Short mmCIF file of C-alpha atoms and ligand atoms in Angstrom, two decimals:
data_model
loop_
_atom_site.label_atom_id
_atom_site.label_comp_id
_atom_site.label_asym_id
_atom_site.label_seq_id
_atom_site.Cartn_x
_atom_site.Cartn_y
_atom_site.Cartn_z
CA MET A 1 11.79 22.04 5.14
CA GLU A 2 9.23 19.45 5.63
CA ARG A 3 7.91 18.38 8.40
CA ILE A 4 6.40 14.71 8.08
CA LEU A 5 3.72 12.64 9.92
CA VAL A 6 3.14 8.82 9.24
CA ILE A 7 0.05 8.03 10.77
CA GLY A 8 0.01 3.55 11.15
CA ALA A 9 4.37 3.65 11.02
CA ASN A 10 3.67 0.55 12.58
CA GLY A 11 1.95 -1.27 9.57
CA GLN A 12 3.25 -3.12 6.63
CA ILE A 13 4.08 0.08 4.45
CA GLY A 14 4.82 2.53 7.36
CA ASN A 15 7.34 0.85 8.76
CA GLU A 16 9.54 1.02 5.03
CA LEU A 17 8.30 4.34 4.29
CA VAL A 18 9.54 6.15 7.42
CA ASP A 19 12.90 4.75 7.22
CA ALA A 20 12.55 6.12 3.67
CA LEU A 21 11.50 9.23 4.88
CA VAL A 22 14.09 9.79 7.30
CA ALA A 23 17.05 9.11 4.98
CA GLN A 24 15.55 11.48 3.01
CA HIS A 25 14.80 14.35 5.45
CA GLY A 26 16.45 13.65 8.37
CA ALA A 27 15.44 11.69 11.77
CA ASP A 28 14.23 15.04 13.25
CA ASN A 29 11.59 15.65 10.45
CA VAL A 30 10.04 12.31 10.37
CA ILE A 31 7.50 11.74 13.17
CA ALA A 32 5.97 8.35 13.07
CA ALA A 33 2.54 7.46 15.06
CA ASP A 34 0.51 4.56 15.44
CA ILE A 35 -2.10 3.36 18.66
CA GLY A 36 0.17 0.60 19.14
CA PRO A 37 3.36 0.69 21.17
CA ARG A 38 6.26 2.18 19.60
CA SER A 39 7.75 -0.55 16.49
CA LEU A 40 11.40 -1.07 15.30
CA PHE A 41 12.37 1.82 12.67
CA GLY A 42 14.44 4.87 12.09
CA ALA A 43 12.59 7.72 13.35
CA ARG A 44 13.54 9.45 16.34
CA ARG A 45 9.82 11.00 17.31
CA TYR A 46 6.89 8.79 17.97
CA GLU A 47 3.74 9.94 18.89
CA PRO A 48 1.12 7.43 20.10
CA VAL A 49 -1.98 8.59 17.83
CA ASP A 50 -5.36 7.45 17.04
CA VAL A 51 -6.35 8.64 13.71
CA LEU A 52 -10.17 8.59 14.98
CA ASP A 53 -9.16 11.44 17.60
CA SER A 54 -9.32 14.07 15.82
CA ASN A 55 -8.02 16.33 17.91
CA ALA A 56 -5.46 14.19 19.04
CA VAL A 57 -4.23 14.40 15.71
CA ALA A 58 -4.61 18.47 15.08
CA HIS A 59 -2.40 18.92 18.12
CA CYS A 60 0.55 16.77 16.90
CA ILE A 61 0.23 18.29 13.57
CA GLU A 62 0.41 21.92 15.05
CA ASN A 63 2.92 20.65 17.58
CA TYR A 64 5.64 19.57 14.99
CA GLY A 65 4.69 22.02 12.55
CA VAL A 66 3.90 19.67 10.41
CA THR A 67 3.67 19.91 6.62
CA GLN A 68 2.78 16.60 5.07
CA VAL A 69 0.89 13.76 6.34
CA TYR A 70 0.83 10.00 5.47
CA GLN A 71 -2.38 8.60 7.04
CA LEU A 72 -2.08 4.51 6.51
CA ALA A 73 -3.89 3.27 9.39
CA ALA A 74 -6.84 1.21 7.96
CA LEU A 75 -7.98 -2.45 8.05
CA LEU A 76 -7.42 -4.91 4.75
CA SER A 77 -9.76 -6.86 2.78
CA VAL A 78 -9.64 -9.74 4.86
CA THR A 79 -9.73 -8.50 8.18
CA GLY A 80 -12.28 -5.58 6.73
CA GLU A 81 -15.08 -8.48 6.05
CA GLN A 82 -14.64 -9.90 9.90
CA VAL A 83 -15.35 -6.38 11.39
CA PRO A 84 -17.20 -4.61 8.67
CA LEU A 85 -18.45 -1.64 10.66
CA LYS A 86 -14.69 -1.13 12.14
CA ALA A 87 -13.22 -1.36 8.91
CA TRP A 88 -15.89 1.31 7.68
CA THR A 89 -15.42 3.71 10.89
CA LEU A 90 -11.50 3.12 10.99
CA ASN A 91 -11.10 3.62 6.97
CA MET A 92 -13.45 6.57 6.37
CA ASN A 93 -13.48 8.43 9.37
CA GLY A 94 -9.42 8.05 9.47
CA LEU A 95 -9.23 9.56 6.11
CA LEU A 96 -12.03 12.26 6.92
CA ASN A 97 -10.46 13.38 9.59
CA ILE A 98 -7.31 14.32 8.04
CA LEU A 99 -8.80 15.83 5.34
CA GLU A 100 -10.81 18.12 7.42
CA ILE A 101 -7.75 19.10 9.33
CA ALA A 102 -5.87 19.92 5.96
CA ARG A 103 -8.61 22.14 5.01
CA GLU A 104 -9.01 24.03 7.86
CA ARG A 105 -5.03 24.50 7.93
CA GLY A 106 -5.23 25.39 4.26
CA GLN A 107 -7.79 28.41 5.34
CA SER A 108 -5.46 29.56 7.86
CA GLY A 109 -2.39 29.87 5.40
CA LYS A 110 -0.78 26.48 7.15
CA PRO A 111 -1.37 23.84 3.72
CA LEU A 112 -0.72 20.35 4.57
CA ARG A 113 0.21 18.00 1.69
CA VAL A 114 -2.23 14.76 2.41
CA PHE A 115 -1.16 11.10 1.18
CA TRP A 116 -3.72 8.23 1.50
CA PRO A 117 -3.80 4.75 0.43
CA SER A 118 -6.11 3.43 -2.00
CA SER A 119 -6.37 -0.23 -3.93
CA ILE A 120 -6.81 -2.57 -6.21
CA ALA A 121 -9.89 -3.21 -4.09
CA ALA A 122 -11.48 -0.25 -5.20
CA PHE A 123 -12.07 -2.14 -8.45
CA GLY A 124 -14.99 -5.14 -8.68
CA PRO A 125 -16.18 -7.66 -11.21
CA HIS A 126 -17.53 -5.63 -14.00
CA THR A 127 -14.08 -3.51 -14.21
CA PRO A 128 -12.04 -4.71 -17.32
CA ALA A 129 -9.70 -7.16 -15.34
CA VAL A 130 -6.74 -6.66 -17.89
CA ASP A 131 -4.68 -3.50 -18.08
CA THR A 132 -7.41 -2.00 -16.27
CA PRO A 133 -7.71 1.70 -17.11
CA GLN A 134 -7.56 4.66 -14.93
CA LEU A 135 -11.09 5.17 -15.56
CA ALA A 136 -13.29 2.62 -15.21
CA VAL A 137 -16.39 1.26 -13.93
CA MET A 138 -15.61 0.37 -9.97
CA ASP A 139 -17.85 -1.87 -8.33
CA PRO A 140 -16.08 -3.19 -4.94
CA THR A 141 -17.48 -6.10 -3.24
CA THR A 142 -15.56 -5.77 -0.06
CA ILE A 143 -16.00 -3.12 2.64
CA TYR A 144 -12.59 -2.47 2.39
CA GLY A 145 -13.02 -1.96 -1.20
CA ILE A 146 -16.27 0.25 -1.15
CA SER A 147 -14.29 2.30 1.89
CA LYS A 148 -11.32 2.75 -0.75
CA GLN A 149 -13.96 4.07 -3.99
CA ALA A 150 -15.62 6.09 -1.08
CA GLY A 151 -12.30 7.29 -0.05
CA GLU A 152 -11.04 8.09 -3.38
CA ARG A 153 -14.12 10.30 -4.11
CA LEU A 154 -13.47 12.16 -1.10
CA CYS A 155 -9.93 13.08 -1.71
CA GLU A 156 -10.74 14.52 -5.39
CA TYR A 157 -13.70 16.45 -3.76
CA TYR A 158 -11.71 17.77 -1.07
CA PHE A 159 -9.16 18.90 -3.74
CA SER A 160 -11.57 20.58 -6.09
CA LYS A 161 -13.75 22.18 -3.46
CA PHE A 162 -11.19 23.12 -0.59
CA GLY A 163 -7.55 22.87 -2.79
CA VAL A 164 -6.65 20.02 -0.33
CA ASP A 165 -3.59 18.73 -1.93
CA VAL A 166 -4.22 15.12 -1.51
CA ARG A 167 -2.39 12.47 -3.37
CA SER A 168 -2.98 8.97 -3.73
CA ILE A 169 -1.98 5.71 -5.60
CA ARG A 170 -4.55 2.39 -6.23
CA TYR A 171 -1.70 0.12 -4.19
CA PRO A 172 -1.45 -3.32 -5.87
CA GLY A 173 -0.91 -6.22 -3.21
CA ILE A 174 2.56 -5.62 -1.91
CA ILE A 175 5.17 -8.08 -1.32
CA SER A 176 7.80 -7.20 1.69
CA TYR A 177 9.86 -9.13 4.20
CA LYS A 178 10.66 -6.56 6.70
CA SER A 179 7.61 -6.49 8.46
CA PRO A 180 4.36 -8.89 8.34
CA PRO A 181 1.35 -7.57 6.28
CA GLY A 182 -2.08 -7.63 7.98
CA GLY A 183 -5.00 -9.46 6.89
CA GLY A 184 -5.03 -8.99 3.01
CA THR A 185 -6.03 -10.82 -0.09
CA THR A 186 -2.67 -10.52 -1.53
CA ASP A 187 -0.68 -11.97 1.23
CA TYR A 188 -0.52 -15.35 0.12
CA ALA A 189 2.80 -13.50 -2.15
CA ILE A 190 4.48 -13.25 1.05
CA ALA A 191 3.55 -15.83 3.38
CA ILE A 192 4.57 -18.53 0.59
CA PHE A 193 8.39 -17.19 0.77
CA HIS A 194 8.17 -18.41 4.74
CA ALA A 195 6.43 -21.72 3.97
CA ALA A 196 9.34 -22.08 1.69
CA GLN A 197 12.17 -21.11 3.71
CA ARG A 198 10.73 -23.40 6.34
CA GLY A 199 10.99 -26.27 3.79
CA GLU A 200 7.16 -26.82 4.27
CA THR A 201 4.36 -27.00 1.56
CA TYR A 202 2.82 -23.93 1.05
CA PRO A 203 -1.30 -24.71 1.17
CA CYS A 204 -2.62 -21.31 -0.98
CA TYR A 205 -5.69 -20.18 -0.48
CA LEU A 206 -6.01 -19.12 -3.73
CA GLY A 207 -6.25 -21.37 -7.14
CA PRO A 208 -3.51 -21.60 -9.16
CA GLU A 209 -4.01 -19.35 -11.54
CA THR A 210 -5.68 -16.27 -9.76
CA THR A 211 -3.60 -13.40 -11.35
CA LEU A 212 -3.21 -10.24 -9.52
CA PRO A 213 -1.39 -6.89 -9.67
CA MET A 214 1.81 -6.84 -7.15
CA ILE A 215 4.56 -4.64 -6.53
CA TYR A 216 7.48 -5.09 -4.75
CA MET A 217 7.88 -2.60 -1.75
CA PRO A 218 10.97 -0.93 -2.85
CA ASP A 219 9.24 0.10 -5.92
CA ALA A 220 5.85 0.88 -3.77
CA ILE A 221 7.77 2.96 -1.52
CA ARG A 222 9.31 4.89 -4.22
CA ALA A 223 6.13 5.45 -6.28
CA THR A 224 4.89 7.15 -3.05
CA ILE A 225 7.61 9.45 -2.35
CA GLU A 226 8.00 10.20 -5.85
CA LEU A 227 4.03 11.23 -6.20
CA MET A 228 4.26 12.91 -2.78
CA ASP A 229 7.27 15.00 -4.42
CA ALA A 230 5.69 15.89 -7.70
CA PRO A 231 4.74 19.49 -8.91
CA ALA A 232 0.92 20.26 -7.66
CA GLU A 233 0.49 20.94 -11.59
CA ARG A 234 1.54 17.43 -12.61
CA VAL A 235 -0.80 15.85 -9.96
CA ARG A 236 -3.86 15.67 -12.64
CA ILE A 237 -5.66 12.52 -11.02
CA ARG A 238 -6.73 13.70 -7.16
CA SER A 239 -9.30 10.12 -6.62
CA ALA A 240 -5.85 8.05 -7.01
CA TYR A 241 -3.10 7.07 -9.50
CA ASN A 242 -3.01 3.40 -10.67
CA VAL A 243 0.66 2.35 -10.14
CA ALA A 244 1.19 -1.05 -11.69
CA GLY A 245 4.65 -3.23 -10.70
CA LEU A 246 4.15 -6.93 -11.97
CA SER A 247 1.33 -9.22 -12.31
CA PHE A 248 1.63 -13.10 -11.42
CA ASN A 249 -0.52 -15.96 -10.27
CA PRO A 250 0.58 -18.45 -7.16
CA ARG A 251 1.47 -21.05 -9.83
CA GLU A 252 3.90 -18.58 -11.57
CA LEU A 253 5.40 -17.49 -8.43
CA ALA A 254 5.74 -20.91 -6.98
CA GLN A 255 7.75 -22.43 -10.29
CA LYS A 256 10.34 -18.85 -9.77
CA ILE A 257 10.66 -20.41 -6.11
CA LYS A 258 11.06 -23.90 -7.07
CA GLN A 259 13.76 -23.05 -9.05
CA TYR A 260 15.92 -21.84 -6.44
CA LEU A 261 14.21 -23.79 -3.90
CA PRO A 262 13.97 -27.22 -5.95
CA GLN A 263 12.37 -29.13 -2.96
CA PHE A 264 9.39 -26.74 -2.38
CA GLY A 265 6.06 -27.66 -2.98
CA ILE A 266 2.65 -25.67 -3.23
CA SER A 267 -1.10 -27.33 -2.88
CA TYR A 268 -3.95 -25.49 -3.89
CA GLU A 269 -6.86 -25.03 -1.22
CA PRO A 270 -9.13 -21.90 -2.14
CA ASP A 271 -11.13 -20.46 0.64
CA SER A 272 -13.27 -17.31 0.64
CA ARG A 273 -10.26 -15.18 -0.35
CA GLN A 274 -10.77 -16.31 -3.67
CA THR A 275 -13.97 -14.57 -4.18
CA ILE A 276 -12.07 -11.41 -3.28
CA ALA A 277 -9.22 -12.11 -5.52
CA ASP A 278 -11.71 -13.29 -8.47
CA SER A 279 -13.27 -9.66 -8.20
CA TRP A 280 -10.16 -7.96 -8.56
CA PRO A 281 -7.96 -6.71 -11.94
CA HIS A 282 -5.15 -8.55 -13.41
CA SER A 283 -3.11 -6.02 -14.16
CA LEU A 284 -3.42 -2.32 -14.37
CA ASP A 285 -2.63 0.11 -17.21
CA ASP A 286 -0.73 2.76 -15.01
CA THR A 287 -0.37 5.40 -17.95
CA TYR A 288 -1.57 8.09 -15.95
CA ALA A 289 1.20 7.88 -13.23
CA ARG A 290 4.17 7.85 -16.06
CA ALA A 291 3.08 10.65 -18.12
CA ASP A 292 2.14 12.42 -14.85
CA TRP A 293 5.23 12.24 -12.47
CA GLY A 294 7.42 9.95 -14.81
CA TRP A 295 6.45 6.73 -12.50
CA HIS A 296 7.92 3.44 -13.67
CA ALA A 297 8.39 -0.15 -11.71
CA ARG A 298 12.13 -1.00 -11.89
CA ILE A 299 11.51 -4.64 -10.15
CA GLY A 300 10.48 -7.74 -11.93
CA LEU A 301 9.62 -11.27 -10.29
CA GLU A 302 12.96 -12.60 -10.69
CA GLN A 303 14.67 -10.01 -8.65
CA LEU A 304 11.55 -10.10 -6.65
CA VAL A 305 12.53 -14.03 -5.83
CA LEU A 306 15.81 -13.64 -5.24
CA ASP A 307 15.29 -10.90 -2.68
CA MET A 308 12.51 -12.31 -0.53
CA LEU A 309 14.46 -15.80 -0.66
CA ALA A 310 17.79 -13.97 0.53
CA ASN A 311 16.01 -11.72 3.35
CA ILE A 312 13.56 -14.17 4.91
CA LYS A 313 16.63 -16.35 6.46
CA ALA A 314 16.47 -20.42 5.41
CA PRO A 315 16.92 -22.37 8.18
CA ARG A 316 17.29 -25.44 6.43
CA CYS A 317 17.58 -24.56 2.88
CA GLU A 318 20.53 -23.86 0.67
CA LEU A 319 19.52 -21.67 -1.94
CA HIS A 320 19.88 -23.31 -5.46
CA GLN A 321 21.82 -21.01 -8.52
CA ALA A 322 18.69 -20.93 -10.78
CA ALA A 323 19.99 -21.99 -14.93
C1 AKB B 401 -5.38 -6.56 0.20
O1 AKB B 401 -5.26 -7.83 -0.23
O2 AKB B 401 -6.13 -6.47 1.07
C2 AKB B 401 -4.13 -5.47 -0.28
C3 AKB B 401 -4.60 -4.72 -0.94
C4 AKB B 401 -4.60 -5.42 -2.20
O3 AKB B 401 -5.05 -3.64 -1.03
N1 AKB B 401 -2.80 -5.88 -0.06
#
């Protein structure tokens, strides 16, 4: 029986991951943790824990007999640029605290499996942008991306040096409707749906041709759990796996939304986020994830748009049946 701790449970991924883990393992076996007050999700157990407080985290893990930790607490690319030192401290020390706890527990015969999210932000302007391979030049330009690249090295180090069973995914931009994302460059692809449903023209902060790798939340959650459930010997990559969902740009997304909401309009007003997006891949090659643990994305643009529009309630607009 697994006992699972999700740190950063109030965030965009954490919120939905907790529900999925509760459905799989039962509410008694999932402990949601975050620094803020309890948010709305299915977990029966909530712990107010700061991942930077290593003793508190270790205590929580010991108390509940935790066997798996998802360490999701982080500052993303845009917020990170506003407070780089804070982003570095949270993103690096948060991970390091968990890896150290896992190392110590492993030595005392209480192994801890760890999930930590990396991101496409770990890549940079010299990375091949199309079908970015698993092993590629990585020269991230944001503090968030630098923390992800360094984090990947730490994960691999703790696995090869200490045998810590740590697993990671380089998440593309994650699109979801249940809880808002926090301070990312890919957030336009969520905000656009809210504007569309309010009947507003969306002022997009990225140019029309800015293609980025994205993934719909149900696919992202499934990838995460499938990787964590894979037998250890199948997990050959201990830095972080490329996982592809779909790729599109703002023009293509707006066009698809217009098929269902013909009155929807978009304008383009690129700002500093454009520079970040321009340094990231357009699409990912996820051959390793497919070969090692059977990953394949299921949700394409059509289904994503329909589902987002159906779940972000329309105050005034009726969904138009696309031809
Ligand atoms: C961001 O835009 O910062 C994140 C990410 C791609 O990691 N969504």
